[in-house]
PDB file of C-alpha atoms and ligand atoms in Angstrom:
ATOM      1  CA  MET A  20     -18.067   9.182   4.811  1.00  0.00           C
ATOM      2  CA  ALA A  21     -14.549   8.777   3.566  1.00  0.00           C
ATOM      3  CA  LEU A  22     -13.454   5.085   3.872  1.00  0.00           C
ATOM      4  CA  LEU A  23      -9.930   6.167   5.505  1.00  0.00           C
ATOM      5  CA  GLN A  24      -9.658   9.329   7.686  1.00  0.00           C
ATOM      6  CA  VAL A  25      -6.066  10.552   9.027  1.00  0.00           C
ATOM      7  CA  GLU A  26      -6.244  13.020  11.474  1.00  0.00           C
ATOM      8  CA  HIS A  27      -3.306  14.909  13.184  1.00  0.00           C
ATOM      9  CA  LEU A  28      -1.066  12.241  12.932  1.00  0.00           C
ATOM     10  CA  LYS A  29       2.344  12.522  14.857  1.00  0.00           C
ATOM     11  CA  LYS A  30       4.886  10.005  15.445  1.00  0.00           C
ATOM     12  CA  ILE A  31       8.091  10.590  17.539  1.00  0.00           C
ATOM     13  CA  TYR A  32      10.519   7.753  17.983  1.00  0.00           C
ATOM     14  CA  THR A  33      12.619   7.699  21.133  1.00  0.00           C
ATOM     15  CA  THR A  34      15.533   5.548  21.445  1.00  0.00           C
ATOM     16  CA  ARG A  35      15.682   3.035  24.425  1.00  0.00           C
ATOM     17  CA  PHE A  36      17.344   5.279  26.624  1.00  0.00           C
ATOM     18  CA  GLY A  37      15.032   8.243  25.654  1.00  0.00           C
ATOM     19  CA  ALA A  38      17.602  10.672  24.717  1.00  0.00           C
ATOM     20  CA  VAL A  39      17.209  10.895  21.044  1.00  0.00           C
ATOM     21  CA  GLN A  40      13.849  11.614  19.427  1.00  0.00           C
ATOM     22  CA  VAL A  41      13.025  11.541  15.845  1.00  0.00           C
ATOM     23  CA  GLN A  42       9.831  13.256  14.660  1.00  0.00           C
ATOM     24  CA  ALA A  43       8.957  11.023  11.833  1.00  0.00           C
ATOM     25  CA  LEU A  44       5.494  12.566  11.338  1.00  0.00           C
ATOM     26  CA  GLN A  45       4.479  16.097  12.700  1.00  0.00           C
ATOM     27  CA  ASP A  46       0.916  16.705  11.635  1.00  0.00           C
ATOM     28  CA  VAL A  47      -0.801  14.518   8.780  1.00  0.00           C
ATOM     29  CA  ASN A  48      -3.975  15.050   7.474  1.00  0.00           C
ATOM     30  CA  PHE A  49      -5.913  13.663   4.504  1.00  0.00           C
ATOM     31  CA  SER A  50      -8.810  11.330   3.726  1.00  0.00           C
ATOM     32  CA  VAL A  51      -9.259   8.609   1.027  1.00  0.00           C
ATOM     33  CA  GLU A  52     -12.650   7.800  -0.323  1.00  0.00           C
ATOM     34  CA  GLU A  53     -13.790   4.522  -1.428  1.00  0.00           C
ATOM     35  CA  GLY A  54     -12.334   3.449  -4.594  1.00  0.00           C
ATOM     36  CA  GLU A  55      -9.586   5.848  -4.702  1.00  0.00           C
ATOM     37  CA  TYR A  56      -6.194   5.211  -5.908  1.00  0.00           C
ATOM     38  CA  VAL A  57      -3.566   7.194  -4.042  1.00  0.00           C
ATOM     39  CA  ALA A  58       0.337   7.381  -4.299  1.00  0.00           C
ATOM     40  CA  VAL A  59       2.259   8.717  -1.323  1.00  0.00           C
ATOM     41  CA  MET A  60       5.723  10.442  -2.392  1.00  0.00           C
ATOM     42  CA  GLY A  61       8.186  12.070  -0.321  1.00  0.00           C
ATOM     43  CA  GLU A  62      12.202  12.010  -0.124  1.00  0.00           C
ATOM     44  CA  SER A  63      13.884   9.107   1.807  1.00  0.00           C
ATOM     45  CA  GLY A  64      13.336   9.494   5.709  1.00  0.00           C
ATOM     46  CA  SER A  65      10.188  11.646   4.933  1.00  0.00           C
ATOM     47  CA  GLY A  66       8.126   9.200   7.064  1.00  0.00           C
ATOM     48  CA  LYS A  67       6.102   7.326   4.218  1.00  0.00           C
ATOM     49  CA  THR A  68       6.745   4.048   5.840  1.00  0.00           C
ATOM     50  CA  THR A  69       5.946   5.326   9.071  1.00  0.00           C
ATOM     51  CA  LEU A  70       2.875   6.419   7.807  1.00  0.00           C
ATOM     52  CA  LEU A  71       1.919   3.065   6.046  1.00  0.00           C
ATOM     53  CA  ASN A  72       2.760   1.160   9.206  1.00  0.00           C
ATOM     54  CA  ILE A  73       0.352   3.148  11.317  1.00  0.00           C
ATOM     55  CA  LEU A  74      -2.386   2.822   8.427  1.00  0.00           C
ATOM     56  CA  ALA A  75      -1.588  -0.875   8.868  1.00  0.00           C
ATOM     57  CA  ALA A  76      -2.182  -1.043  12.674  1.00  0.00           C
ATOM     58  CA  LEU A  77       1.515  -2.357  12.750  1.00  0.00           C
ATOM     59  CA  ASP A  78       2.539   0.534  14.672  1.00  0.00           C
ATOM     60  CA  LYS A  79       0.751   3.276  16.962  1.00  0.00           C
ATOM     61  CA  PRO A  80       0.903   6.954  16.537  1.00  0.00           C
ATOM     62  CA  THR A  81       2.380   9.328  19.181  1.00  0.00           C
ATOM     63  CA  SER A  82      -0.878  11.294  18.846  1.00  0.00           C
ATOM     64  CA  GLY A  83      -3.819  11.880  16.167  1.00  0.00           C
ATOM     65  CA  ARG A  84      -5.934   9.095  14.819  1.00  0.00           C
ATOM     66  CA  VAL A  85      -6.955   7.051  11.947  1.00  0.00           C
ATOM     67  CA  LEU A  86     -10.373   6.093  11.330  1.00  0.00           C
ATOM     68  CA  LEU A  87     -11.387   3.292   8.838  1.00  0.00           C
ATOM     69  CA  GLU A  88     -15.203   3.726   7.888  1.00  0.00           C
ATOM     70  CA  GLY A  89     -15.406   5.984  10.689  1.00  0.00           C
ATOM     71  CA  SER A  90     -14.157   3.431  13.512  1.00  0.00           C
ATOM     72  CA  ASP A  91     -10.847   4.695  15.364  1.00  0.00           C
ATOM     73  CA  MET A  92      -8.261   2.088  14.909  1.00  0.00           C
ATOM     74  CA  ALA A  93      -6.894   2.760  18.391  1.00  0.00           C
ATOM     75  CA  ALA A  94     -10.032   1.259  19.961  1.00  0.00           C
ATOM     76  CA  ILE A  95      -9.308  -1.979  18.697  1.00  0.00           C
ATOM     77  CA  PRO A  96      -7.860  -4.318  21.246  1.00  0.00           C
ATOM     78  CA  ASP A  97      -4.287  -5.631  20.949  1.00  0.00           C
ATOM     79  CA  GLY A  98      -5.716  -9.314  20.747  1.00  0.00           C
ATOM     80  CA  ARG A  99      -7.876  -8.441  17.811  1.00  0.00           C
ATOM     81  CA  LEU A 100      -5.414  -6.687  15.607  1.00  0.00           C
ATOM     82  CA  SER A 101      -4.094  -9.234  13.483  1.00  0.00           C
ATOM     83  CA  ALA A 102      -7.486 -10.469  12.684  1.00  0.00           C
ATOM     84  CA  TYR A 103      -8.633  -6.738  12.212  1.00  0.00           C
ATOM     85  CA  ARG A 104      -5.878  -6.557   9.663  1.00  0.00           C
ATOM     86  CA  ARG A 105      -6.854  -9.846   7.797  1.00  0.00           C
ATOM     87  CA  GLU A 106     -10.323  -8.725   7.718  1.00  0.00           C
ATOM     88  CA  ASN A 107      -9.891  -5.303   6.533  1.00  0.00           C
ATOM     89  CA  LEU A 108      -6.595  -4.578   4.969  1.00  0.00           C
ATOM     90  CA  GLY A 109      -4.292  -6.271   1.968  1.00  0.00           C
ATOM     91  CA  PHE A 110      -0.640  -5.706   2.027  1.00  0.00           C
ATOM     92  CA  VAL A 111       1.954  -5.678  -0.814  1.00  0.00           C
ATOM     93  CA  PHE A 112       5.550  -4.904  -0.090  1.00  0.00           C
ATOM     94  CA  GLN A 113       8.558  -4.324  -2.191  1.00  0.00           C
ATOM     95  CA  ASP A 114      10.156  -7.932  -0.991  1.00  0.00           C
ATOM     96  CA  PHE A 115       7.077  -9.607  -1.811  1.00  0.00           C
ATOM     97  CA  ASN A 116       7.149 -11.316   1.602  1.00  0.00           C
ATOM     98  CA  LEU A 117       6.235 -14.813   0.148  1.00  0.00           C
ATOM     99  CA  LEU A 118       7.209 -17.939   2.052  1.00  0.00           C
ATOM    100  CA  ASP A 119       9.587 -20.005   0.104  1.00  0.00           C
ATOM    101  CA  THR A 120       8.422 -23.493   1.167  1.00  0.00           C
ATOM    102  CA  PHE A 121       4.933 -22.588   0.044  1.00  0.00           C
ATOM    103  CA  THR A 122       3.677 -22.854  -3.312  1.00  0.00           C
ATOM    104  CA  LEU A 123       2.103 -19.548  -4.999  1.00  0.00           C
ATOM    105  CA  ARG A 124      -1.309 -21.195  -4.240  1.00  0.00           C
ATOM    106  CA  ASP A 125      -0.466 -21.770  -0.571  1.00  0.00           C
ATOM    107  CA  ASN A 126       1.061 -18.598  -0.228  1.00  0.00           C
ATOM    108  CA  ILE A 127      -2.160 -16.974  -1.624  1.00  0.00           C
ATOM    109  CA  PHE A 128      -4.424 -18.853   0.572  1.00  0.00           C
ATOM    110  CA  LEU A 129      -2.525 -18.103   3.753  1.00  0.00           C
ATOM    111  CA  PRO A 130      -4.510 -15.403   4.974  1.00  0.00           C
ATOM    112  CA  LEU A 131      -7.655 -17.657   4.251  1.00  0.00           C
ATOM    113  CA  VAL A 132      -6.131 -20.465   6.047  1.00  0.00           C
ATOM    114  CA  LEU A 133      -5.753 -18.310   9.085  1.00  0.00           C
ATOM    115  CA  ALA A 134      -9.273 -17.228   9.100  1.00  0.00           C
ATOM    116  CA  ARG A 135     -10.545 -20.796   8.516  1.00  0.00           C
ATOM    117  CA  HIS A 136     -12.144 -20.839   5.467  1.00  0.00           C
ATOM    118  CA  ASP A 137     -12.803 -23.928   3.724  1.00  0.00           C
ATOM    119  CA  PRO A 138     -10.828 -25.172   0.912  1.00  0.00           C
ATOM    120  CA  ASP A 139     -13.903 -24.943  -1.660  1.00  0.00           C
ATOM    121  CA  GLU A 140     -14.367 -21.377  -0.957  1.00  0.00           C
ATOM    122  CA  MET A 141     -10.721 -20.661  -1.244  1.00  0.00           C
ATOM    123  CA  GLU A 142     -10.575 -21.990  -4.762  1.00  0.00           C
ATOM    124  CA  LYS A 143     -13.465 -20.232  -5.697  1.00  0.00           C
ATOM    125  CA  ARG A 144     -12.114 -17.033  -4.743  1.00  0.00           C
ATOM    126  CA  LEU A 145      -8.768 -17.759  -6.331  1.00  0.00           C
ATOM    127  CA  ALA A 146      -9.790 -18.592  -9.871  1.00  0.00           C
ATOM    128  CA  PRO A 147     -10.942 -15.110 -11.002  1.00  0.00           C
ATOM    129  CA  ILE A 148      -8.045 -13.363  -9.145  1.00  0.00           C
ATOM    130  CA  ALA A 149      -5.150 -15.674 -10.693  1.00  0.00           C
ATOM    131  CA  LYS A 150      -7.059 -15.255 -14.301  1.00  0.00           C
ATOM    132  CA  GLN A 151      -6.879 -11.334 -13.886  1.00  0.00           C
ATOM    133  CA  LEU A 152      -3.114 -11.517 -12.781  1.00  0.00           C
ATOM    134  CA  GLY A 153      -2.298 -14.042 -15.530  1.00  0.00           C
ATOM    135  CA  ILE A 154      -0.533 -16.611 -12.908  1.00  0.00           C
ATOM    136  CA  GLU A 155      -3.012 -19.462 -13.522  1.00  0.00           C
ATOM    137  CA  THR A 156      -0.562 -21.938 -14.526  1.00  0.00           C
ATOM    138  CA  LEU A 157       1.891 -20.773 -12.118  1.00  0.00           C
ATOM    139  CA  LEU A 158       0.032 -21.729  -8.842  1.00  0.00           C
ATOM    140  CA  ASN A 159       1.777 -24.906  -8.158  1.00  0.00           C
ATOM    141  CA  LYS A 160       5.314 -23.259  -8.439  1.00  0.00           C
ATOM    142  CA  PHE A 161       7.447 -22.253  -5.583  1.00  0.00           C
ATOM    143  CA  PRO A 162       8.386 -18.609  -5.407  1.00  0.00           C
ATOM    144  CA  TYR A 163      12.217 -19.394  -6.209  1.00  0.00           C
ATOM    145  CA  GLU A 164      10.718 -20.765  -9.717  1.00  0.00           C
ATOM    146  CA  VAL A 165       9.042 -17.727 -10.851  1.00  0.00           C
ATOM    147  CA  SER A 166      10.445 -14.311 -11.667  1.00  0.00           C
ATOM    148  CA  GLY A 167      10.196 -10.990  -9.549  1.00  0.00           C
ATOM    149  CA  GLY A 168       7.297  -9.670 -11.376  1.00  0.00           C
ATOM    150  CA  GLN A 169       5.373 -12.900 -11.072  1.00  0.00           C
ATOM    151  CA  LYS A 170       6.024 -13.278  -7.381  1.00  0.00           C
ATOM    152  CA  GLN A 171       4.636  -9.817  -7.049  1.00  0.00           C
ATOM    153  CA  ARG A 172       1.674 -10.789  -8.838  1.00  0.00           C
ATOM    154  CA  ALA A 173       1.147 -13.705  -6.288  1.00  0.00           C
ATOM    155  CA  ALA A 174       1.525 -11.217  -3.672  1.00  0.00           C
ATOM    156  CA  VAL A 175      -0.932  -9.025  -5.082  1.00  0.00           C
ATOM    157  CA  ALA A 176      -3.243 -12.094  -5.331  1.00  0.00           C
ATOM    158  CA  ARG A 177      -2.711 -12.660  -1.640  1.00  0.00           C
ATOM    159  CA  ALA A 178      -3.718  -9.143  -0.798  1.00  0.00           C
ATOM    160  CA  LEU A 179      -6.829  -9.316  -2.886  1.00  0.00           C
ATOM    161  CA  ILE A 180      -8.179 -12.705  -1.737  1.00  0.00           C
ATOM    162  CA  THR A 181      -9.670 -11.666   1.493  1.00  0.00           C
ATOM    163  CA  ARG A 182     -11.611  -8.688  -0.184  1.00  0.00           C
ATOM    164  CA  PRO A 183     -10.033  -6.266   1.915  1.00  0.00           C
ATOM    165  CA  ARG A 184     -11.439  -2.633   2.280  1.00  0.00           C
ATOM    166  CA  LEU A 185      -8.241  -1.274   1.565  1.00  0.00           C
ATOM    167  CA  VAL A 186      -5.000  -2.300  -0.179  1.00  0.00           C
ATOM    168  CA  LEU A 187      -1.811  -1.017   1.225  1.00  0.00           C
ATOM    169  CA  ALA A 188       1.384  -1.236  -0.800  1.00  0.00           C
ATOM    170  CA  ASP A 189       4.872   0.149   0.214  1.00  0.00           C
ATOM    171  CA  GLU A 190       7.264   0.342  -2.835  1.00  0.00           C
ATOM    172  CA  PRO A 191       5.704  -2.588  -4.780  1.00  0.00           C
ATOM    173  CA  THR A 192       7.593  -1.780  -7.948  1.00  0.00           C
ATOM    174  CA  GLY A 193      10.784  -1.249  -5.978  1.00  0.00           C
ATOM    175  CA  ALA A 194      12.291  -4.520  -6.962  1.00  0.00           C
ATOM    176  CA  LEU A 195      11.045  -5.176 -10.137  1.00  0.00           C
ATOM    177  CA  ASP A 196      12.711  -4.221 -13.562  1.00  0.00           C
ATOM    178  CA  SER A 197      10.687  -1.632 -15.944  1.00  0.00           C
ATOM    179  CA  LYS A 198       8.565  -4.530 -17.878  1.00  0.00           C
ATOM    180  CA  ALA A 199       7.575  -6.156 -14.700  1.00  0.00           C
ATOM    181  CA  THR A 200       6.853  -2.651 -13.050  1.00  0.00           C
ATOM    182  CA  ASP A 201       4.658  -1.750 -16.031  1.00  0.00           C
ATOM    183  CA  GLY A 202       2.926  -5.064 -15.508  1.00  0.00           C
ATOM    184  CA  LEU A 203       2.329  -4.606 -11.811  1.00  0.00           C
ATOM    185  CA  LEU A 204       1.139  -0.897 -12.708  1.00  0.00           C
ATOM    186  CA  ASP A 205      -1.512  -2.220 -15.146  1.00  0.00           C
ATOM    187  CA  VAL A 206      -2.543  -4.662 -12.642  1.00  0.00           C
ATOM    188  CA  PHE A 207      -3.000  -2.045 -10.005  1.00  0.00           C
ATOM    189  CA  GLU A 208      -4.932   0.041 -12.547  1.00  0.00           C
ATOM    190  CA  ALA A 209      -7.067  -2.635 -13.175  1.00  0.00           C
ATOM    191  CA  ILE A 210      -8.040  -3.526  -9.710  1.00  0.00           C
ATOM    192  CA  ASN A 211      -8.650   0.105  -8.968  1.00  0.00           C
ATOM    193  CA  ARG A 212     -11.006   0.165 -11.896  1.00  0.00           C
ATOM    194  CA  ALA A 213     -12.951  -2.885 -10.838  1.00  0.00           C
ATOM    195  CA  GLY A 214     -13.440  -0.669  -7.443  1.00  0.00           C
ATOM    196  CA  GLN A 215     -10.331  -1.649  -4.985  1.00  0.00           C
ATOM    197  CA  THR A 216      -9.157   1.226  -2.827  1.00  0.00           C
ATOM    198  CA  ILE A 217      -5.339   1.588  -2.950  1.00  0.00           C
ATOM    199  CA  VAL A 218      -2.656   3.612  -1.114  1.00  0.00           C
ATOM    200  CA  MET A 219       0.723   3.021  -2.455  1.00  0.00           C
ATOM    201  CA  VAL A 220       3.935   4.694  -0.975  1.00  0.00           C
ATOM    202  CA  THR A 221       6.652   4.979  -3.924  1.00  0.00           C
ATOM    203  CA  HIS A 222       9.620   6.837  -4.956  1.00  0.00           C
ATOM    204  CA  SER A 223       8.894   6.003  -8.644  1.00  0.00           C
ATOM    205  CA  THR A 224       7.248   8.819 -10.543  1.00  0.00           C
ATOM    206  CA  ARG A 225       6.250   6.181 -13.340  1.00  0.00           C
ATOM    207  CA  ALA A 226       4.067   4.522 -10.454  1.00  0.00           C
ATOM    208  CA  ALA A 227       2.668   7.342  -9.085  1.00  0.00           C
ATOM    209  CA  SER A 228       1.782   8.590 -12.491  1.00  0.00           C
ATOM    210  CA  HIS A 229      -0.801   5.768 -12.536  1.00  0.00           C
ATOM    211  CA  ALA A 230      -2.546   6.905  -9.295  1.00  0.00           C
ATOM    212  CA  GLY A 231      -5.755   9.096  -9.361  1.00  0.00           C
ATOM    213  CA  ARG A 232      -4.129  11.406  -6.696  1.00  0.00           C
ATOM    214  CA  VAL A 233      -0.719  11.829  -5.297  1.00  0.00           C
ATOM    215  CA  LEU A 234       0.263  13.381  -1.873  1.00  0.00           C
ATOM    216  CA  PHE A 235       3.463  14.652  -1.243  1.00  0.00           C
ATOM    217  CA  ILE A 236       5.059  14.260   2.250  1.00  0.00           C
ATOM    218  CA  LYS A 237       7.767  16.686   3.415  1.00  0.00           C
ATOM    219  CA  ASP A 238       8.701  17.614   6.832  1.00  0.00           C
ATOM    220  CA  GLY A 239       6.350  15.144   8.573  1.00  0.00           C
ATOM    221  CA  GLN A 240       3.282  16.893   6.839  1.00  0.00           C
ATOM    222  CA  VAL A 241       1.435  16.661   3.710  1.00  0.00           C
ATOM    223  CA  PHE A 242       3.171  19.397   1.613  1.00  0.00           C
ATOM    224  CA  HIS A 243       1.051  19.163  -1.628  1.00  0.00           C
ATOM    225  CA  GLN A 244      -1.686  16.918  -3.239  1.00  0.00           C
ATOM    226  CA  LEU A 245      -2.024  16.378  -6.925  1.00  0.00           C
ATOM    227  CA  TYR A 246      -5.239  15.282  -8.240  1.00  0.00           C
ATOM    228  CA  ARG A 247      -5.188  13.503 -11.888  1.00  0.00           C
ATOM    229  CA  GLY A 248      -8.493  15.294 -13.195  1.00  0.00           C
ATOM    230  CA  ASN A 249      -8.569  14.306 -16.849  1.00  0.00           C
ATOM    231  CA  ALA A 250      -4.756  14.274 -17.295  1.00  0.00           C
ATOM    232  CA  THR A 251      -3.179  11.016 -19.027  1.00  0.00           C
ATOM    233  CA  ASN A 252      -0.431   8.936 -17.356  1.00  0.00           C
ATOM    234  CA  GLU A 253       2.200  10.998 -19.274  1.00  0.00           C
ATOM    235  CA  GLN A 254       0.649  14.388 -18.400  1.00  0.00           C
ATOM    236  CA  MET A 255       0.265  12.993 -14.661  1.00  0.00           C
ATOM    237  CA  TYR A 256       4.241  11.958 -14.999  1.00  0.00           C
ATOM    238  CA  GLN A 257       5.141  15.696 -15.904  1.00  0.00           C
ATOM    239  CA  LYS A 258       2.757  17.003 -13.246  1.00  0.00           C
ATOM    240  CA  ILE A 259       4.643  14.693 -10.419  1.00  0.00           C
ATOM    241  CA  SER A 260       8.332  15.561 -12.009  1.00  0.00           C
ATOM    242  CA  ASP A 261       7.759  19.333 -11.750  1.00  0.00           C
ATOM    243  CA  THR A 262       6.190  18.858  -8.171  1.00  0.00           C
ATOM    244  CA  LEU A 263       9.201  16.823  -6.858  1.00  0.00           C
ATOM    245  CA  THR A 264      11.467  19.677  -8.401  1.00  0.00           C
ATOM    246  CA  VAL A 265       9.763  22.136  -6.411  1.00  0.00           C
ATOM    247  CA  LEU A 266      10.008  20.061  -3.510  1.00  0.00           C
ATOM    248  CA  THR A 267      13.496  19.351  -3.472  1.00  0.00           C
ATOM    249  CA  THR A 268      14.470  22.605  -4.604  1.00  0.00           C
ATOM    250  CA  GLY A 269      12.427  24.541  -2.337  1.00  0.00           C
ATOM    251  CA  GLY A 270      11.145  26.738  -5.436  1.00  0.00           C
ATOM    252  CA  ARG A 271       7.824  28.524  -5.298  1.00  0.00           C
ATOM    253  CA  ASP A 272       4.862  26.037  -5.538  1.00  0.00           C
ATOM    254  CA  ASP A 273       3.383  27.254  -8.744  1.00  0.00           C
ATOM    255  CA  ALA A 274       4.484  24.608 -11.271  1.00  0.00           C
TER     256      ALA A 274
HETATM  257  N1  ATP B 327      11.873   2.436  14.329  1.00  0.00           N
HETATM  258  C1  ATP B 327      12.564   3.577  14.435  1.00  0.00           C
HETATM  259  N2  ATP B 327      13.000   4.067  15.247  1.00  0.00           N
HETATM  260  C2  ATP B 327      13.678   5.271  15.348  1.00  0.00           C
HETATM  261  N3  ATP B 327      13.537   6.042  14.228  1.00  0.00           N
HETATM  262  C3  ATP B 327      13.223   5.606  12.965  1.00  0.00           C
HETATM  263  C4  ATP B 327      12.615   4.268  13.107  1.00  0.00           C
HETATM  264  N4  ATP B 327      11.955   4.188  11.835  1.00  0.00           N
HETATM  265  C5  ATP B 327      12.010   5.356  11.177  1.00  0.00           C
HETATM  266  N5  ATP B 327      12.784   6.064  12.023  1.00  0.00           N
HETATM  267  C6  ATP B 327      13.201   7.429  11.348  1.00  0.00           C
HETATM  268  O1  ATP B 327      11.947   8.261  11.188  1.00  0.00           O
HETATM  269  C7  ATP B 327      12.031   8.822   9.903  1.00  0.00           C
HETATM  270  C8  ATP B 327      10.923   8.500   8.765  1.00  0.00           C
HETATM  271  O2  ATP B 327      11.176   7.123   8.354  1.00  0.00           O
HETATM  272  P1  ATP B 327      10.493   6.333   7.276  1.00  0.00           P
HETATM  273  O3  ATP B 327      11.119   5.026   7.275  1.00  0.00           O
HETATM  274  O4  ATP B 327       9.115   6.375   7.668  1.00  0.00           O
HETATM  275  O5  ATP B 327      10.928   7.048   5.906  1.00  0.00           O
HETATM  276  P2  ATP B 327      10.578   6.746   4.380  1.00  0.00           P
HETATM  277  O6  ATP B 327       9.892   7.988   3.772  1.00  0.00           O
HETATM  278  O7  ATP B 327       9.759   5.382   4.570  1.00  0.00           O
HETATM  279  O8  ATP B 327      12.008   6.661   3.749  1.00  0.00           O
HETATM  280  P3  ATP B 327      12.372   5.659   2.549  1.00  0.00           P
HETATM  281  O9  ATP B 327      11.955   6.550   1.445  1.00  0.00           O
HETATM  282  O10 ATP B 327      13.838   5.780   2.681  1.00  0.00           O
HETATM  283  O11 ATP B 327      11.808   4.265   2.716  1.00  0.00           O
HETATM  284  C9  ATP B 327      13.610   8.682   9.445  1.00  0.00           C
HETATM  285  O12 ATP B 327      14.163   9.901   9.888  1.00  0.00           O
HETATM  286  C10 ATP B 327      13.746   7.327   9.982  1.00  0.00           C
HETATM  287  O13 ATP B 327      15.371   7.479  10.532  1.00  0.00           O
HETATM  288 MG1   MG B 328      10.347   3.543   3.458  1.00  0.00          MG
END
């Protein structure tokens, strides 16, 4: 069974007075196996964030369904949703979403505090993650005392500390310079190699070239999928660039 199954997802946004409708997703279908690293690409406005918000149970589709390990997300009662997210999903956002009045350690602990874990258990979980992400010496600093790349590593640690079934990332490298981007992409690759399933939305060909599979969204549908196979990151980069050219020029899809 696939870890994540997305079936006939449709999302229509209606304005407050019901007059204007935007069809953000028309008919999105795909599945993600446990252990995969999937990038989602598409032009601005193609529905990537809409899709991610639905996968994150932050928004509901107009029709269609999302199954995590075979269970329909729509069946989760509203009162259980935040616990469900905490227990199953990890999030990494473009703008880090760290609390400025908390140290990095307390930011990382936050989801466990909300789930009422005991402090010893939290420290035990943090140690290997902080080591892997190279932030052991930064844990007592506040977000404004560290760099963007270091903030994003802390955000990744916060996403991983709950041992989520699935990590969802929306433009995780969007606010990083090229060096910090490479650092973060190395981190994602390493955690994926260790078995973590990742779905990442990105504009960046460089970021997507690290994934095992790339989904291209256009006109509210999955327009094309690229599988890495044995390609290197450089070869994957070239394949993605070629596909994006076809996507934006509307040329034949034989690149
Ligand atoms: N809350 C909303 N109400 C109405 N329309 C919305 C809302 N959110 C998004 N849209 C519209 O839905 C479409 C898809 O938006 P979405 O944010 O998912 O795109 P995106 O692919 O994430 O774009 P970007 O790459 O710029 O982040 C756009 O036409 C957008 O204007
Ligand atoms: Mg977006």
